[in-house]
Short mmCIF file of C-alpha atoms and ligand atoms in Angstrom, two decimals:
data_model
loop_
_atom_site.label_atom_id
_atom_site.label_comp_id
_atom_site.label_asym_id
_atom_site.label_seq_id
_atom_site.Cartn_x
_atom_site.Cartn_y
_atom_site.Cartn_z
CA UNK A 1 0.00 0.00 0.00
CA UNK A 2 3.28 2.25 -0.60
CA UNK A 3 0.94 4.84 -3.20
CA UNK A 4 -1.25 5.48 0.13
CA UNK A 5 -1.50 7.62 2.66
CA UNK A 6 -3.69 8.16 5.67
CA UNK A 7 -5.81 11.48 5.43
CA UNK A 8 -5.68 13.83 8.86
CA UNK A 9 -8.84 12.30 9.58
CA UNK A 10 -8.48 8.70 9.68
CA UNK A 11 -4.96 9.72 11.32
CA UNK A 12 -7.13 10.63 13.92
CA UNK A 13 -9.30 7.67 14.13
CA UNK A 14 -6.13 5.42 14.32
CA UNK A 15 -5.49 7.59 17.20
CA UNK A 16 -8.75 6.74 18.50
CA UNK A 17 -8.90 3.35 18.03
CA UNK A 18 -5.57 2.48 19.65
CA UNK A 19 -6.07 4.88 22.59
CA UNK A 20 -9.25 2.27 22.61
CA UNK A 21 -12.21 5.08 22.25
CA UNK A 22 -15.15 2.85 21.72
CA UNK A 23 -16.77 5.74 19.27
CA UNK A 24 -13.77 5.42 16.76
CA UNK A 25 -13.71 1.82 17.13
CA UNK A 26 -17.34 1.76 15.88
CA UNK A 27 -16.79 4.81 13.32
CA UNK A 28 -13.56 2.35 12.11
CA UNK A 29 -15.53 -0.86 11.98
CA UNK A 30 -18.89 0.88 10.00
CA UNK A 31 -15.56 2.49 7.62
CA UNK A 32 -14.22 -1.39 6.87
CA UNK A 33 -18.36 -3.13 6.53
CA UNK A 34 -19.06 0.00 3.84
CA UNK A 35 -19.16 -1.25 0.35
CA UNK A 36 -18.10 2.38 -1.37
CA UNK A 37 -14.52 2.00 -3.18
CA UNK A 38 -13.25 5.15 -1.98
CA UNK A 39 -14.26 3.83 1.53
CA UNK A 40 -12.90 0.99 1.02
CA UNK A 41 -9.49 2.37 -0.06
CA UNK A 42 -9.19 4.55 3.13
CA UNK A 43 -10.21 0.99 5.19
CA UNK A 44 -7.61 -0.73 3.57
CA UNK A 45 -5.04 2.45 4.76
CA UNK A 46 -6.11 2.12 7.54
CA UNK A 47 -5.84 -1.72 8.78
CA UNK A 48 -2.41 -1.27 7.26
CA UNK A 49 -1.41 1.27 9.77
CA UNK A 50 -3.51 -0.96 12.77
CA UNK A 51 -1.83 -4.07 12.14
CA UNK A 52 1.06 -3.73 14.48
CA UNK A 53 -1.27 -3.27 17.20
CA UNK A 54 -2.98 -6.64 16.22
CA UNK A 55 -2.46 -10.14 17.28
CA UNK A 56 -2.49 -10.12 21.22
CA UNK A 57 -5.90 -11.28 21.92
CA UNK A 58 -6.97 -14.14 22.30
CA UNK A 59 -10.18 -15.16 20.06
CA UNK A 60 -12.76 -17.74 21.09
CA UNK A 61 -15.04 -18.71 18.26
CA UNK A 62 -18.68 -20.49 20.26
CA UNK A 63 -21.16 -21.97 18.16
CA UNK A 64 -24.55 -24.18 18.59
CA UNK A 65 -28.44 -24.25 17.95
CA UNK A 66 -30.34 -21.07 18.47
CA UNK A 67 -31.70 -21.28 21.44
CA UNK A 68 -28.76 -23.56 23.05
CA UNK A 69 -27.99 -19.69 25.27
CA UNK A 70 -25.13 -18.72 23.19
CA UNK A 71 -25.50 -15.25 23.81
CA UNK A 72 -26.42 -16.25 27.69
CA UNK A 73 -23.07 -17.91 28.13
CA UNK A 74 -21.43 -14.91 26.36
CA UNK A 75 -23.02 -12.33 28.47
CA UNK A 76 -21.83 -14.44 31.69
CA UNK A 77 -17.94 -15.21 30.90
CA UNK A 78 -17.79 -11.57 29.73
CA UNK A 79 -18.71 -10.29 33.10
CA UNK A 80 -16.63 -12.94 34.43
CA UNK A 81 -13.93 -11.59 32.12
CA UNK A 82 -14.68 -7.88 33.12
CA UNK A 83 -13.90 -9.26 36.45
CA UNK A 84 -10.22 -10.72 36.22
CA UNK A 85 -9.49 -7.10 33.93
CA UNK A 86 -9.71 -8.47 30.52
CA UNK A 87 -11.67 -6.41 27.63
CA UNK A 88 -14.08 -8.22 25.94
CA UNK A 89 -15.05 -7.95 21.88
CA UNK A 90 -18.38 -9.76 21.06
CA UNK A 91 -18.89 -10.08 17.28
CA UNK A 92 -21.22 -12.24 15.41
CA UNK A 93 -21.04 -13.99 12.06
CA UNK A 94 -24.60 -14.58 11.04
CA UNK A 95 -25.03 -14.98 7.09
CA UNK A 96 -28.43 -15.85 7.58
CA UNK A 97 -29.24 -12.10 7.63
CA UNK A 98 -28.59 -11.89 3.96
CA UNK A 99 -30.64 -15.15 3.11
CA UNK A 100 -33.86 -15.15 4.87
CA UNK A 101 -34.03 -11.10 5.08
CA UNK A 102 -33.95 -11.48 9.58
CA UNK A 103 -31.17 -12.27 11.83
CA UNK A 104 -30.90 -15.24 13.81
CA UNK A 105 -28.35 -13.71 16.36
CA UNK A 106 -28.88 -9.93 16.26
CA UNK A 107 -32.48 -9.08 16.62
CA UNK A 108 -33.40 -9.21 20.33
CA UNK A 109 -31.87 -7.14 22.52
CA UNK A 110 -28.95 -9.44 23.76
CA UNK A 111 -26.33 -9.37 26.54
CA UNK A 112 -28.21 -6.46 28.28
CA UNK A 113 -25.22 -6.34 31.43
CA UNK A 114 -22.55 -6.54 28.87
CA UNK A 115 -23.27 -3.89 26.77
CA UNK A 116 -22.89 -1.55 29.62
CA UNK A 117 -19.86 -1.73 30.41
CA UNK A 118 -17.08 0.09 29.20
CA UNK A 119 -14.62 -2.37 28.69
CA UNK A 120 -17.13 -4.39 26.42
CA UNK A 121 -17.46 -3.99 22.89
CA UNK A 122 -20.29 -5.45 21.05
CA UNK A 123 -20.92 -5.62 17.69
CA UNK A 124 -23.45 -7.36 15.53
CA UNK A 125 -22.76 -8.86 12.08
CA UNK A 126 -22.58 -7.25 9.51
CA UNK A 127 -25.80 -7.41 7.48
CA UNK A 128 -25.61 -8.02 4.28
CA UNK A 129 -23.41 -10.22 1.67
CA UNK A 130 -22.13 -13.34 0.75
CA UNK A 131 -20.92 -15.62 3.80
CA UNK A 132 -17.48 -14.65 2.15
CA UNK A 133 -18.47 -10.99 2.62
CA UNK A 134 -19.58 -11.56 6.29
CA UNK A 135 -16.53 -13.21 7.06
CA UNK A 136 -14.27 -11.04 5.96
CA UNK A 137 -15.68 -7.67 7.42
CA UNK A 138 -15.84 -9.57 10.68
CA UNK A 139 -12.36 -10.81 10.59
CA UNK A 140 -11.25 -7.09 9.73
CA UNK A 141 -13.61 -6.02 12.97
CA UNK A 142 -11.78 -8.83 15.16
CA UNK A 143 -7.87 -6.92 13.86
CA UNK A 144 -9.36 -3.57 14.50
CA UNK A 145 -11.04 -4.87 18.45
CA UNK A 146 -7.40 -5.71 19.34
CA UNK A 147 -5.70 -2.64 17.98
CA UNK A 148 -8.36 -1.16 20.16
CA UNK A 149 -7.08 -3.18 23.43
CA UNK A 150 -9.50 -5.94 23.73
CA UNK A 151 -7.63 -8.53 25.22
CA UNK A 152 -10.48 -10.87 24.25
CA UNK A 153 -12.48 -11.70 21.49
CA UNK A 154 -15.69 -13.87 21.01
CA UNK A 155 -16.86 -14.41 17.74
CA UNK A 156 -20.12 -15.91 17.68
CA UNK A 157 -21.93 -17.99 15.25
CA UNK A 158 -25.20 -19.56 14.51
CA UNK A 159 -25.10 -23.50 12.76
CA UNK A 160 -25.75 -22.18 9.72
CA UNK A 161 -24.52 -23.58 6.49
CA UNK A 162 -20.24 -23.21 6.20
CA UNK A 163 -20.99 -20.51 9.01
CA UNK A 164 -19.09 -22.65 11.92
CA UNK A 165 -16.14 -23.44 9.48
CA UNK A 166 -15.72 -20.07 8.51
CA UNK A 167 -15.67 -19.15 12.41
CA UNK A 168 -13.24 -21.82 13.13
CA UNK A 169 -10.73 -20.52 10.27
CA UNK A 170 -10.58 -16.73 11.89
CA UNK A 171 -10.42 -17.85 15.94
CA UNK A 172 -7.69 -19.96 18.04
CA UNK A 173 -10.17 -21.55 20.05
CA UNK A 174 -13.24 -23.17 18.66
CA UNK A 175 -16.42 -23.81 21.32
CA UNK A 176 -19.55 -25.97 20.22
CA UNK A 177 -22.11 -25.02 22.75
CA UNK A 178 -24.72 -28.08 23.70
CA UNK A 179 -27.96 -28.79 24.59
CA UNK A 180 -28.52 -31.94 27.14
CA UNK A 181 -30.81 -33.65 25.13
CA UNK A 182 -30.35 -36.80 23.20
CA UNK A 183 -29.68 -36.68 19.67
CA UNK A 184 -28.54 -33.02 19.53
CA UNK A 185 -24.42 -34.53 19.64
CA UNK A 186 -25.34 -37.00 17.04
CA UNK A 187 -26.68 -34.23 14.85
CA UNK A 188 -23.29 -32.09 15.68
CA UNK A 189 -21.40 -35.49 14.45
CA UNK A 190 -23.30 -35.73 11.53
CA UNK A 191 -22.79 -31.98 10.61
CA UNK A 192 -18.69 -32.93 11.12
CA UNK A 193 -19.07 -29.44 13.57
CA UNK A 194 -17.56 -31.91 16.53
CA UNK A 195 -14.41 -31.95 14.78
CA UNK A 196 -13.99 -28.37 14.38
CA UNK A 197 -14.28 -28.02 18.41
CA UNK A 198 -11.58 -27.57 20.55
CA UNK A 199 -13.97 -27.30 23.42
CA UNK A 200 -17.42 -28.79 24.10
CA UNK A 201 -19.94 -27.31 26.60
CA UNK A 202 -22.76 -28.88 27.12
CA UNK A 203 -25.32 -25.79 28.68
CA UNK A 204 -28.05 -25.48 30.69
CA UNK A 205 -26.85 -28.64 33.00
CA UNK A 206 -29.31 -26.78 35.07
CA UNK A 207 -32.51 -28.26 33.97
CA UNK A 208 -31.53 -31.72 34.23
CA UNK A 209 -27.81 -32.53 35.74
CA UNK A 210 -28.20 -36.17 34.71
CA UNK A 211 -29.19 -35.55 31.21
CA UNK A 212 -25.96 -33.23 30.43
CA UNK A 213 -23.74 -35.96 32.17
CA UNK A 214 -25.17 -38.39 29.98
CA UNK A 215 -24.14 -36.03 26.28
CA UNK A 216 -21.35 -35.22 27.80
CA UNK A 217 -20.36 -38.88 27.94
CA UNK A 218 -21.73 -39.66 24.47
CA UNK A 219 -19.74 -36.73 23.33
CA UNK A 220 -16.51 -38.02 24.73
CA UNK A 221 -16.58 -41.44 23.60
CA UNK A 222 -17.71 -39.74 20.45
CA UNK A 223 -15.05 -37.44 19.95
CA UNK A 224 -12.36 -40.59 21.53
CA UNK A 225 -12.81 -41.92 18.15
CA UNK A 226 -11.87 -39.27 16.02
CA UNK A 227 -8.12 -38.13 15.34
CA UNK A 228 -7.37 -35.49 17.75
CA UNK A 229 -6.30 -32.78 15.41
CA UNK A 230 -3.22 -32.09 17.76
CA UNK A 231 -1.16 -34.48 19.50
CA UNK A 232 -1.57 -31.75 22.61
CA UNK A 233 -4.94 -31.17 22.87
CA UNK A 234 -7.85 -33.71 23.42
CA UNK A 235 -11.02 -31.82 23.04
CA UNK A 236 -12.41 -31.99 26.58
CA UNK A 237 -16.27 -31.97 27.48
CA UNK A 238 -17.49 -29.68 30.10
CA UNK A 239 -21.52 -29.26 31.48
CA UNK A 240 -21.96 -25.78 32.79
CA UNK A 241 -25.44 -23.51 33.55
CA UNK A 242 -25.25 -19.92 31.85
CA UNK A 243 -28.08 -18.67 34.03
CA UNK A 244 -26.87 -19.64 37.27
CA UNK A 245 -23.44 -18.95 36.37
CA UNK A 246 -22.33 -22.59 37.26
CA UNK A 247 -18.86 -23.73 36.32
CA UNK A 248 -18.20 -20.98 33.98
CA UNK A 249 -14.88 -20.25 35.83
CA UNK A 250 -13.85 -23.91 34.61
CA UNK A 251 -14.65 -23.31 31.15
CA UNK A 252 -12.80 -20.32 31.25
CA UNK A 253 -9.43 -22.20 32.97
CA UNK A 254 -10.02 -24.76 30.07
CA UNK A 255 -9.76 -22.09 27.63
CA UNK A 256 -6.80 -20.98 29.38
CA UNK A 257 -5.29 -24.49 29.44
CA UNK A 258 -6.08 -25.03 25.54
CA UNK A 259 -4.62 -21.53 24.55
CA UNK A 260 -1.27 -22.53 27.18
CA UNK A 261 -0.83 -25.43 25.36
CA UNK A 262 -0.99 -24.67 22.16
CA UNK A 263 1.43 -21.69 22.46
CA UNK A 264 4.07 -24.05 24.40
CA UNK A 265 3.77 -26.09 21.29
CA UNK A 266 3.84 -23.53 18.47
CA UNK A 267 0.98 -24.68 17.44
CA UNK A 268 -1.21 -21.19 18.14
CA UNK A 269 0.91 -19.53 15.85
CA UNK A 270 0.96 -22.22 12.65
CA UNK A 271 -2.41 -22.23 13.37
CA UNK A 272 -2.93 -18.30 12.88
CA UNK A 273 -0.53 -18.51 9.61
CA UNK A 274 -2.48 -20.87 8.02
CA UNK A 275 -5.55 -18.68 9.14
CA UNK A 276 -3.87 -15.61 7.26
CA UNK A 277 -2.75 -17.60 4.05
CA UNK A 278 -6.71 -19.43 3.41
CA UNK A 279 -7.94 -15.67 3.61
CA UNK A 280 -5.71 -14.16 1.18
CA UNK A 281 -6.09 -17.17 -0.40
CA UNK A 282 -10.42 -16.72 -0.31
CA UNK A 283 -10.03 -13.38 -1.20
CA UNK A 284 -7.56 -13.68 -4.62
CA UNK A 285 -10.33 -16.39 -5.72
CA UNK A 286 -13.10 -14.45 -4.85
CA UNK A 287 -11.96 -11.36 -7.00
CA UNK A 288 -10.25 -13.29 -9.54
CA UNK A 289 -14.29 -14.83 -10.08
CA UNK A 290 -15.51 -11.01 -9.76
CA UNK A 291 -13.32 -9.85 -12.44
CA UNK A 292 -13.70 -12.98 -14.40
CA UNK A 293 -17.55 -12.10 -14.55
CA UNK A 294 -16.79 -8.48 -15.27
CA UNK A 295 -15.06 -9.04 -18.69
CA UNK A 296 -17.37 -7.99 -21.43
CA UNK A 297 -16.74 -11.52 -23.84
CA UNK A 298 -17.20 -13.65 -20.61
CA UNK A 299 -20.40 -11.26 -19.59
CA UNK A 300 -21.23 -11.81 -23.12
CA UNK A 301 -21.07 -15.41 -23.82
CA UNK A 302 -22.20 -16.48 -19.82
CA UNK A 303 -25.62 -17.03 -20.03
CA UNK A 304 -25.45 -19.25 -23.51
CA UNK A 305 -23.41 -21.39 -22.25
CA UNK A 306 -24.65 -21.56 -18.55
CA UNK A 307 -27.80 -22.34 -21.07
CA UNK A 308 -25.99 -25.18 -23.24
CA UNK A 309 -24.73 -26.86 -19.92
CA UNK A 310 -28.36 -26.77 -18.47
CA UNK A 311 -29.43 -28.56 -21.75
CA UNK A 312 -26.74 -31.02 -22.11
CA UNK A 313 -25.69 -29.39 -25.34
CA UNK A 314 -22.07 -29.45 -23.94
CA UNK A 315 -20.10 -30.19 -21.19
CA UNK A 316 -19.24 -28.20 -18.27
CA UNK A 317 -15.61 -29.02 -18.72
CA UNK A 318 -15.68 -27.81 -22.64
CA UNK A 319 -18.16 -25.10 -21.12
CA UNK A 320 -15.73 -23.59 -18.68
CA UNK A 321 -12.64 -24.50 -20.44
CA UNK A 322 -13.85 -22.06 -23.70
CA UNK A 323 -14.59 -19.08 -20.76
CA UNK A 324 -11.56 -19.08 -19.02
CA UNK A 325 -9.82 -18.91 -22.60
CA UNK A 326 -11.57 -16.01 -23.70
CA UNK A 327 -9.36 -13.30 -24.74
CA UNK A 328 -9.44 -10.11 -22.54
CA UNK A 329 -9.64 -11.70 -19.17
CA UNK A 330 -7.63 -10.56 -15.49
CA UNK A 331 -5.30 -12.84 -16.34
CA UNK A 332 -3.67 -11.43 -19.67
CA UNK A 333 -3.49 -7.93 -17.91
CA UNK A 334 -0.71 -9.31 -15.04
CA UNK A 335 2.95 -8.96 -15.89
CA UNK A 336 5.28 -10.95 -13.93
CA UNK A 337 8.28 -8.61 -15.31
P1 GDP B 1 -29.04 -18.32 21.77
O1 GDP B 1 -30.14 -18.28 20.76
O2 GDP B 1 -28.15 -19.50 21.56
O3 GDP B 1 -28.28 -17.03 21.87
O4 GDP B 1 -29.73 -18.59 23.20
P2 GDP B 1 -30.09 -17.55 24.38
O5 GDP B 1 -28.89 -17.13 25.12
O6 GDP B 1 -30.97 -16.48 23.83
O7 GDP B 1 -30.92 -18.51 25.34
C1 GDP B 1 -32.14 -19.13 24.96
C2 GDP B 1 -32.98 -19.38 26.20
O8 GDP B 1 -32.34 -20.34 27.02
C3 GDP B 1 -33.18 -18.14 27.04
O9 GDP B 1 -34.49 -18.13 27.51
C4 GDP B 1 -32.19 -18.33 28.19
O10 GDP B 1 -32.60 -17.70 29.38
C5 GDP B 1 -32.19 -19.84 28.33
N1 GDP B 1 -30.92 -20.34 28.89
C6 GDP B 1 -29.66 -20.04 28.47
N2 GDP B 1 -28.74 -20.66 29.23
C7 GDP B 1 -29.42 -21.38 30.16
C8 GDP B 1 -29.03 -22.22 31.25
O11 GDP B 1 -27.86 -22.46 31.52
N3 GDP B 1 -30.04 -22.78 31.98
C9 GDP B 1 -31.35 -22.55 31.72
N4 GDP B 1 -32.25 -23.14 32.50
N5 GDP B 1 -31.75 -21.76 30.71
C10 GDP B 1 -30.80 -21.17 29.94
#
């Protein structure tokens, strides 16, 4: 980004987002979700300038049914978390907003306590867009959060399509939230969420104590026959109450214990370069398509042969072999000299 410079304004807001201002944190964060170019030139400026500040926090992704008390739990470890002295981030990845036209994390009025406090910082997801789109705003929203101080961040997801994946590629710490009824882990299995986790918590243990002892041992013998995806870290199983604050201080220690061990290890941080090499990775494929669709012969010829493919006149292969070979596409533009 050598041809660009920060204006005196967004200067400023840098200021104000590493002195940790809440206001320019938001005024950043609506700067990096807003689809203008010219916007989206200064955001780009300006995450450049941020990202020395990034990188200290620890990120927890938590996932699980609506209704399993995701934003419950959240609302409890973050005034736990208040508590010791962290900062807490809450944001939310929910592509579902786009889809259906309502959000399935953002409408009610949610962690009421929370939202309070100063050294919270909540966020919903951004609106609109692809799950790509989503994604990538909120991963931009998690580097600005830590330039800003926060010590913590949640990123919160509903089961939703690639949704959990998507979490699990931008957080260190992965958390599939339960319900202690039967059939909900197999579901989980099924879905292949299970081996995303890095932490189970089966919630509202509450209701019926035996119940959420018996998932939780389902889910352990479940999860003892799939390949631990680190030779450090068996995913443990914990049963906790969000309402009555029960055992949240454990989960939190477990967190601890995950995030120890995987730093010891070097894990955390091959885990985190990876992270950074599938998004620039998403995000060269997802413009490369973008321009790809822009070019006038493929805009041209796109719909005849989307048609021909439809009706079996030709192949897909032949199909998309004859578009990407269209002359006048982003490829003949780059010079490698
Ligand atoms: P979300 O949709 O996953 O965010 O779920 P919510 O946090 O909105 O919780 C859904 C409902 O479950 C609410 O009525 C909560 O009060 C309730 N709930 C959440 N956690 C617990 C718990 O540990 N025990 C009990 N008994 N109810 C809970």
């Amino acid at each position: 980004m050598a041809d660009f410079r920060l204006t005196d304004d967004d200067h400023a807001l840098a200021d104000g987002v590493r002195a940790g201002t809440r206001r320019a944190l938001a005024k950043a964060i609506t700067l990096i979700e807003s689809v203008k170019p010219e916007h989206q030139t200064r955001a780009e400026v300006l995450l450049d300038d941020l990202l020395p500040n990034t990188g200290q926090a620890f990120r927890v992704g938590i996932t699980g049914v609506p209704g399993v008390g995701k934003s419950t739990f959240i609302e409890a470890l973050g005034m736990q978390l208040i508590e010791q002295g962290h900062r807490v981030a809450v944001l939310a990845v929910d592509p579902s907003s786009s889809v259906t036209g309502g959000s399935i994390l953002g409408d009610k009025t949610r962690m009421d306590q929370l939202s309070m406090r100063e050294e919270a910082f909540i966020r919903p997801s951004p609106s609109s867009g692809s799950l790509g789109g989503v994604a990538e705003k909120t991963r931009e929203a998690m580097l600005l959060c830590e330039a800003a101080g926060f010590d913590v961040i949640i990123v919160e997801t509903v089961g939703v399509g690639q949704s959990e994946t998507t979490v699990a590629g931008m957080t260190d710490c992965f958390v599939l939230l339960q319900l202690p009824n039967a059939g909900d882990d197999l579901q989980a299995i099924k879905k292949g969420v299970v081996e995303l986790a890095d932490i189970v918590v089966f919630n509202k243990a509450d209701i019926d104590p035996v119940a959420a002892d018996r998932g939780a041992a389902q889910m352990r013998s479940a999860l003892a026959m799939l390949r631990p995806s680190s030779a450090n870290w068996q995913p443990p199983v914990l049963t906790v109450s969000a309402t009555r604050r029960i055992a949240m201080a454990d989960f939190w220690a477990t967190a601890e214990q995950y995030r120890q061990a995987m730093s010891e290890s070097g894990e955390l941080a091959a885990k985190r370069r990876r992270q950074s090499q599938a998004w620039m990775w998403q995000l060269i494929d997802s413009g490369l398509r973008a321009r790809f669709r822009r070019q006038p012969s493929v805009a041209t010829a796109l719909p005849k042969l989307t048609e021909a493919v439809e009706a079996g006149l030709t192949t897909p292969a032949a199909a998309a072999r004859r578009l990407l070979d269209m002359p006048g596409h982003a490829f003949d533009n780059l010079k490698f000299d």
